[in-house]
mmCIF file of N, CA and C in Angstrom:
data_model
loop_
_atom_site.group_PDB
_atom_site.id
_atom_site.type_symbol
_atom_site.label_atom_id
_atom_site.label_comp_id
_atom_site.label_asym_id
_atom_site.label_seq_id
_atom_site.Cartn_x
_atom_site.Cartn_y
_atom_site.Cartn_z
ATOM 1 N N MET A 1 16.062 -3.100 35.737
ATOM 2 C CA MET A 1 15.493 -4.244 35.014
ATOM 3 C C MET A 1 14.160 -3.849 34.370
ATOM 4 N N ASP A 2 13.321 -3.165 35.131
ATOM 5 C CA ASP A 2 12.025 -2.751 34.595
ATOM 6 C C ASP A 2 12.203 -1.773 33.428
ATOM 7 N N ASN A 3 13.212 -0.909 33.547
ATOM 8 C CA ASN A 3 13.462 0.064 32.481
ATOM 9 C C ASN A 3 13.804 -0.633 31.171
ATOM 10 N N ILE A 4 14.630 -1.675 31.260
ATOM 11 C CA ILE A 4 15.028 -2.418 30.057
ATOM 12 C C ILE A 4 13.802 -3.048 29.404
ATOM 13 N N GLN A 5 12.937 -3.657 30.222
ATOM 14 C CA GLN A 5 11.726 -4.289 29.702
ATOM 15 C C GLN A 5 10.827 -3.247 29.031
ATOM 16 N N ALA A 6 10.687 -2.089 29.662
ATOM 17 C CA ALA A 6 9.861 -1.020 29.107
ATOM 18 C C ALA A 6 10.436 -0.558 27.768
ATOM 19 N N TYR A 7 11.774 -0.403 27.718
ATOM 20 C CA TYR A 7 12.440 0.022 26.489
ATOM 21 C C TYR A 7 12.223 -0.985 25.369
ATOM 22 N N VAL A 8 12.353 -2.279 25.719
ATOM 23 C CA VAL A 8 12.182 -3.337 24.720
ATOM 24 C C VAL A 8 10.750 -3.334 24.183
ATOM 25 N N SER A 9 9.775 -3.215 25.060
ATOM 26 C CA SER A 9 8.374 -3.229 24.620
ATOM 27 C C SER A 9 8.069 -1.990 23.781
ATOM 28 N N LEU A 10 8.630 -0.846 24.157
ATOM 29 C CA LEU A 10 8.446 0.378 23.374
ATOM 30 C C LEU A 10 9.038 0.226 21.982
ATOM 31 N N THR A 11 10.253 -0.332 21.921
ATOM 32 C CA THR A 11 10.907 -0.542 20.628
ATOM 33 C C THR A 11 10.083 -1.490 19.760
ATOM 34 N N ALA A 12 9.598 -2.569 20.367
ATOM 35 C CA ALA A 12 8.779 -3.531 19.631
ATOM 36 C C ALA A 12 7.512 -2.860 19.101
ATOM 37 N N ALA A 13 6.885 -2.025 19.932
ATOM 38 C CA ALA A 13 5.670 -1.317 19.518
ATOM 39 C C ALA A 13 5.979 -0.371 18.361
ATOM 40 N N ALA A 14 7.092 0.356 18.456
ATOM 41 C CA ALA A 14 7.477 1.292 17.402
ATOM 42 C C ALA A 14 7.726 0.550 16.088
ATOM 43 N N VAL A 15 8.416 -0.582 16.166
ATOM 44 C CA VAL A 15 8.692 -1.380 14.968
ATOM 45 C C VAL A 15 7.384 -1.884 14.355
ATOM 46 N N ALA A 16 6.460 -2.351 15.197
ATOM 47 C CA ALA A 16 5.179 -2.860 14.712
ATOM 48 C C ALA A 16 4.402 -1.752 14.013
ATOM 49 N N VAL A 17 4.369 -0.568 14.615
ATOM 50 C CA VAL A 17 3.641 0.561 14.017
ATOM 51 C C VAL A 17 4.260 0.948 12.687
ATOM 52 N N LEU A 18 5.603 1.033 12.655
ATOM 53 C CA LEU A 18 6.288 1.415 11.419
ATOM 54 C C LEU A 18 6.030 0.407 10.311
ATOM 55 N N SER A 19 6.151 -0.880 10.624
ATOM 56 C CA SER A 19 5.923 -1.898 9.600
ATOM 57 C C SER A 19 4.470 -1.878 9.134
ATOM 58 N N GLY A 20 3.548 -1.596 10.055
ATOM 59 C CA GLY A 20 2.140 -1.494 9.679
ATOM 60 C C GLY A 20 1.907 -0.349 8.720
ATOM 61 N N ILE A 21 2.518 0.808 9.015
ATOM 62 C CA ILE A 21 2.378 1.975 8.131
ATOM 63 C C ILE A 21 2.956 1.666 6.756
ATOM 64 N N MET A 22 4.131 1.030 6.739
ATOM 65 C CA MET A 22 4.761 0.699 5.462
ATOM 66 C C MET A 22 3.888 -0.257 4.664
ATOM 67 N N ALA A 23 3.308 -1.262 5.336
ATOM 68 C CA ALA A 23 2.452 -2.232 4.658
ATOM 69 C C ALA A 23 1.220 -1.542 4.089
ATOM 70 N N ILE A 24 0.610 -0.651 4.879
ATOM 71 C CA ILE A 24 -0.581 0.067 4.403
ATOM 72 C C ILE A 24 -0.228 0.938 3.201
ATOM 73 N N ARG A 25 0.908 1.644 3.283
ATOM 74 C CA ARG A 25 1.323 2.505 2.174
ATOM 75 C C ARG A 25 1.570 1.678 0.919
ATOM 76 N N HIS A 26 2.271 0.544 1.080
ATOM 77 C CA HIS A 26 2.565 -0.322 -0.061
ATOM 78 C C HIS A 26 1.262 -0.814 -0.688
ATOM 79 N N TYR A 27 0.331 -1.258 0.148
ATOM 80 C CA TYR A 27 -0.966 -1.742 -0.339
ATOM 81 C C TYR A 27 -1.714 -0.629 -1.062
ATOM 82 N N TYR A 28 -1.717 0.573 -0.469
ATOM 83 C CA TYR A 28 -2.429 1.710 -1.056
ATOM 84 C C TYR A 28 -1.865 2.057 -2.429
ATOM 85 N N TYR A 29 -0.523 2.150 -2.518
ATOM 86 C CA TYR A 29 0.089 2.524 -3.786
ATOM 87 C C TYR A 29 -0.098 1.438 -4.838
ATOM 88 N N SER A 30 0.001 0.168 -4.446
ATOM 89 C CA SER A 30 -0.156 -0.920 -5.416
ATOM 90 C C SER A 30 -1.587 -0.961 -5.944
ATOM 91 N N THR A 31 -2.575 -0.730 -5.073
ATOM 92 C CA THR A 31 -3.964 -0.731 -5.541
ATOM 93 C C THR A 31 -4.206 0.470 -6.452
ATOM 94 N N LYS A 32 -3.574 1.604 -6.134
ATOM 95 C CA LYS A 32 -3.711 2.799 -6.967
ATOM 96 C C LYS A 32 -3.171 2.514 -8.369
ATOM 97 N N LYS A 33 -1.991 1.891 -8.433
ATOM 98 C CA LYS A 33 -1.381 1.558 -9.730
ATOM 99 C C LYS A 33 -2.257 0.575 -10.490
ATOM 100 N N ASN A 34 -2.768 -0.443 -9.791
ATOM 101 C CA ASN A 34 -3.621 -1.439 -10.439
ATOM 102 C C ASN A 34 -4.881 -0.794 -11.000
ATOM 103 N N LYS A 35 -5.441 0.175 -10.265
ATOM 104 C CA LYS A 35 -6.643 0.862 -10.722
ATOM 105 C C LYS A 35 -6.347 1.597 -12.024
ATOM 106 N N ARG A 36 -5.186 2.262 -12.085
ATOM 107 C CA ARG A 36 -4.801 2.978 -13.300
ATOM 108 C C ARG A 36 -4.639 2.009 -14.462
ATOM 109 N N ARG A 37 -4.017 0.869 -14.190
ATOM 110 C CA ARG A 37 -3.799 -0.123 -15.241
ATOM 111 C C ARG A 37 -5.139 -0.647 -15.744
ATOM 112 N N LYS A 38 -6.065 -0.910 -14.812
ATOM 113 C CA LYS A 38 -7.394 -1.383 -15.203
ATOM 114 C C LYS A 38 -8.103 -0.350 -16.062
ATOM 115 N N GLU A 39 -7.985 0.930 -15.699
ATOM 116 C CA GLU A 39 -8.602 1.996 -16.498
ATOM 117 C C GLU A 39 -8.020 1.997 -17.905
ATOM 118 N N ALA A 40 -6.706 1.879 -18.001
ATOM 119 C CA ALA A 40 -6.048 1.878 -19.311
ATOM 120 C C ALA A 40 -6.517 0.688 -20.148
ATOM 121 N N ILE A 41 -6.578 -0.494 -19.518
ATOM 122 C CA ILE A 41 -7.038 -1.692 -20.232
ATOM 123 C C ILE A 41 -8.471 -1.493 -20.712
ATOM 124 N N LYS A 42 -9.317 -0.926 -19.841
ATOM 125 C CA LYS A 42 -10.719 -0.694 -20.187
ATOM 126 C C LYS A 42 -10.813 0.239 -21.394
ATOM 127 N N TRP A 43 -10.029 1.322 -21.389
ATOM 128 C CA TRP A 43 -10.077 2.268 -22.505
ATOM 129 C C TRP A 43 -9.584 1.611 -23.790
ATOM 130 N N GLU A 44 -8.535 0.813 -23.704
ATOM 131 C CA GLU A 44 -8.037 0.134 -24.913
ATOM 132 C C GLU A 44 -9.084 -0.834 -25.434
ATOM 133 N N TRP A 45 -9.785 -1.518 -24.521
ATOM 134 C CA TRP A 45 -10.826 -2.455 -24.922
ATOM 135 C C TRP A 45 -11.976 -1.689 -25.618
ATOM 136 N N ILE A 46 -12.351 -0.551 -25.046
ATOM 137 C CA ILE A 46 -13.416 0.269 -25.648
ATOM 138 C C ILE A 46 -12.984 0.729 -27.036
ATOM 139 N N LYS A 47 -11.726 1.161 -27.160
ATOM 140 C CA LYS A 47 -11.209 1.615 -28.470
ATOM 141 C C LYS A 47 -11.250 0.472 -29.485
ATOM 142 N N SER A 48 -10.854 -0.726 -29.050
ATOM 143 C CA SER A 48 -10.823 -1.835 -29.998
ATOM 144 C C SER A 48 -12.225 -2.273 -30.402
ATOM 145 N N VAL A 49 -13.182 -2.130 -29.498
ATOM 146 C CA VAL A 49 -14.553 -2.551 -29.804
ATOM 147 C C VAL A 49 -15.221 -1.545 -30.747
ATOM 148 N N THR A 50 -15.026 -0.239 -30.469
ATOM 149 C CA THR A 50 -15.681 0.784 -31.277
ATOM 150 C C THR A 50 -14.911 1.071 -32.563
#
């Protein structure tokens, strides 16, 4: 019985860690893309002004 509980808690911990890593990666990549888009918009704005 104790083994089953330990296995379940381990699985839950592994799932939580994996989902956390995926969320962090998704956030990191989306912010990276947004930064690039902002840079592009800024350059186009500078080009249109000058």
